[in-house]
Amino acid sequence: DAMVIQNPRYQVTQFGKPVTLSCSQTLNHNVMYWYQQKSSQAPKLLFHYYDKDFNNEADTPDNFQSRRPNTSFCFLDIRSPGLGDAAMYLCATSTWGGAAPWVSTDTQYFGPGTRLTVL
Amino acid sequence: RKEVEQDPGPFNVPEGATVAFNCTYSNSASQSFFWYRQDCRKEPKLLMSVYSSGNEDGRFTAQLNRASQYISLLIRDSKLSDSATYLCVVNPRSGGYQKVTFGIGTKLQVIP
């Protein structure tokens, strides 16, 4: 089945130790998103890619970086995790048709998330 | 005013009851609306899309009121398995991508 996969599902890191979270998708969607969700809060968009075009949210800390080497994969790098970065990180995908809006998917498809613990 | 506002609850209802949630949005140009369901410590999953005047899927009915800028979700004959957080999601269609805004979610607990 086509899907969005996130690895690892659970990640424990130490304060200040870099960590990379990965997301892969078999949906062939051209838009990929990274969200941060803390307990009892709404998912907060960190950044998204439209194809290789990177779009950072204005309030996303510099500590967070992302890479999208190809359509299928997207990585979230946290360069120096702090205690406040402990959260669930959600990857999502959708398709935007651009000049052909009828091929757009209006909804987003989420991966299962990676729960990050910072010690 | 928040872009998308929801009552976080919790709503505690007995099994079999009917429960309704509202969600208000501030951007009058918003085009698409959704309800997602999120179980504890899991990812959000699409429950329903809400277009034009609303739609129904089994026990679930979603309504859109553009004049008052709110959407609603009605759950009839609540089941224990309906216990979850229901996220209201709004797509303003700005920038051309599906850069949506999530509400904080309304927590529903169905009690035996």
XYZ file of C-alpha atoms in Angstrom:
231
model
C 0.000 0.000 0.000
C 1.137 3.504 -0.754
C 2.029 5.262 2.419
C 4.104 7.710 4.416
C 6.783 6.088 6.556
C 8.735 7.694 9.347
C 11.845 6.347 11.016
C 12.559 5.895 13.766
C 9.208 5.815 15.561
C 10.907 6.699 18.839
C 14.152 8.601 19.178
C 16.004 9.383 22.371
C 18.865 11.849 22.215
C 20.961 13.824 24.634
C 20.818 17.551 25.089
C 22.849 19.120 22.274
C 23.453 15.889 20.356
C 22.390 16.208 16.704
C 19.606 13.983 15.516
C 18.091 13.205 12.111
C 14.545 12.055 11.527
C 13.542 10.559 8.211
C 10.373 10.418 6.179
C 9.717 8.482 3.002
C 6.626 8.241 0.837
C 5.403 5.979 -1.907
C 2.561 8.307 -2.915
C 4.704 10.266 -5.389
C 3.428 13.505 -3.868
C 5.345 16.647 -4.725
C 4.767 18.446 -1.423
C 6.225 17.246 1.877
C 5.761 18.882 5.260
C 7.331 18.626 8.689
C 5.231 19.428 11.729
C 6.094 19.575 15.400
C 3.370 18.611 17.834
C 3.675 18.964 21.578
C 1.270 17.464 24.057
C -2.252 18.945 23.870
C -1.218 21.348 21.124
C -1.999 21.623 17.455
C 0.593 20.442 14.942
C 2.894 23.348 14.134
C 4.291 23.587 10.630
C 8.087 23.864 10.616
C 8.689 23.892 6.854
C 7.606 22.310 3.637
C 8.954 21.426 0.215
C 7.211 21.870 -3.081
C 9.367 19.603 -5.191
C 12.850 20.886 -4.285
C 11.614 24.338 -3.386
C 12.155 24.766 0.358
C 9.764 26.942 2.352
C 10.677 27.786 5.915
C 8.150 29.114 8.405
C 9.185 32.464 9.839
C 9.180 31.228 13.429
C 10.999 27.943 12.859
C 14.238 28.045 14.882
C 17.539 27.863 13.010
C 18.224 24.730 14.998
C 15.900 22.908 12.602
C 17.053 22.103 9.093
C 15.660 19.936 6.364
C 16.823 18.091 3.274
C 14.898 16.558 0.425
C 17.322 14.635 -1.778
C 14.558 13.231 -4.001
C 10.782 13.054 -4.312
C 10.462 10.128 -1.946
C 12.608 11.187 0.981
C 12.727 14.111 3.344
C 14.890 14.540 6.453
C 14.565 16.714 9.518
C 17.860 17.602 11.186
C 17.894 19.032 14.678
C 21.393 20.387 15.127
C 21.441 20.916 18.894
C 18.310 19.554 20.513
C 17.122 21.284 23.639
C 14.666 20.034 26.222
C 12.003 22.172 24.574
C 12.372 20.234 21.328
C 10.933 17.069 22.844
C 7.783 16.464 20.825
C 6.125 14.311 18.207
C 7.444 15.129 14.713
C 4.989 14.472 11.939
C 5.726 14.212 8.247
C 2.923 14.762 5.776
C 2.533 14.798 2.015
C 0.174 16.186 -0.571
C 0.164 16.989 -4.257
C -0.144 20.421 -5.756
C -0.972 20.550 -9.440
C 0.138 24.155 -10.012
C -1.158 25.042 -13.476
C -3.217 21.860 -13.352
C -5.034 22.277 -10.042
C -7.331 19.335 -10.755
C -4.512 16.958 -9.916
C -4.024 18.513 -6.489
C -4.852 16.555 -3.381
C -6.680 18.783 -1.012
C -5.840 16.730 2.037
C -2.576 15.855 3.688
C -1.429 12.316 4.376
C 0.461 11.853 7.600
C 3.119 9.416 8.635
C 2.913 7.769 12.066
C 5.287 10.296 13.581
C 8.570 10.140 15.451
C 8.419 10.797 19.155
C 11.578 12.583 20.235
C 12.809 12.518 23.819
C 15.676 14.789 24.862
C 17.573 13.833 28.004
C -7.789 36.155 17.305
C -6.444 32.729 16.420
C -6.727 31.596 12.817
C -8.598 28.466 13.833
C -10.287 28.150 17.205
C -11.723 25.123 18.900
C -12.959 24.337 22.373
C -10.326 21.901 23.670
C -12.873 20.102 25.877
C -12.854 17.437 27.095
C -16.377 16.531 26.084
C -17.464 13.568 28.189
C -20.565 11.927 26.734
C -22.336 8.636 27.375
C -22.360 5.924 24.760
C -25.193 6.479 22.292
C -25.325 10.224 22.777
C -25.137 12.839 20.069
C -22.333 15.366 20.368
C -21.403 18.403 18.300
C -18.187 20.394 18.024
C -17.709 23.800 16.483
C -14.667 25.378 14.967
C -14.329 29.031 13.951
C -11.843 30.440 11.472
C -10.690 33.997 10.970
C -9.739 34.090 7.277
C -12.904 34.713 5.318
C -11.108 33.710 2.090
C -10.541 30.161 3.339
C -11.516 27.601 0.755
C -11.313 24.105 2.192
C -12.103 22.634 5.537
C -11.458 19.294 7.121
C -11.978 17.316 10.262
C -9.126 15.049 11.291
C -9.206 12.515 14.062
C -6.145 11.984 16.246
C -5.882 9.138 18.719
C -3.584 9.496 21.691
C 0.064 9.489 20.597
C -0.846 8.733 16.993
C -0.849 10.752 13.807
C -3.858 12.750 12.586
C -6.072 10.896 10.142
C -8.586 12.475 7.810
C -12.133 11.985 9.034
C -14.057 14.185 6.636
C -13.589 16.947 4.144
C -16.150 19.750 4.326
C -17.099 21.500 1.109
C -19.808 23.983 0.241
C -22.806 23.265 2.440
C -21.364 20.254 4.234
C -21.541 16.501 3.994
C -22.494 13.339 5.827
C -20.724 10.019 6.314
C -22.608 7.490 8.371
C -22.901 8.788 11.924
C -20.802 11.843 11.139
C -22.109 15.084 9.670
C -20.008 18.133 8.915
C -21.483 21.537 8.195
C -19.947 24.737 6.901
C -21.326 28.182 7.619
C -19.359 30.686 5.545
C -21.341 33.688 6.727
C -20.447 33.038 10.358
C -17.088 31.451 9.518
C -17.465 28.211 11.354
C -17.642 24.519 10.675
C -19.227 21.905 12.850
C -18.970 18.176 13.362
C -21.928 16.176 14.611
C -21.484 12.625 15.850
C -24.643 10.600 16.363
C -24.934 7.406 18.415
C -21.465 7.842 19.937
C -19.335 4.727 20.271
C -16.531 4.087 22.733
C -14.215 3.934 19.722
C -15.079 7.551 18.872
C -12.986 8.671 21.853
C -10.214 10.777 20.340
C -9.194 14.346 19.646
C -10.910 15.969 16.669
C -8.810 18.522 14.829
C -10.355 21.229 12.718
C -8.182 22.059 9.708
C -8.574 25.053 7.397
C -6.903 25.631 4.046
C -6.674 29.325 3.165
C -5.322 28.518 -0.298
C -2.741 31.217 0.018
C 0.591 30.665 -1.723
C -0.831 27.910 -3.879
C -0.025 25.011 -1.605
C -2.085 23.143 0.873
C -0.542 25.059 3.729
C -3.235 24.366 6.201
C -3.862 25.613 9.708
C -4.788 23.242 12.500
C -6.985 23.966 15.447
C -5.872 22.785 18.856
C -8.383 19.945 18.720
C -11.410 18.994 20.776
C -11.041 15.988 22.997
C -13.979 13.585 23.098
C -14.342 10.887 25.717
C -17.247 8.490 25.253
C -18.189 6.845 28.525
C -19.808 3.386 28.861
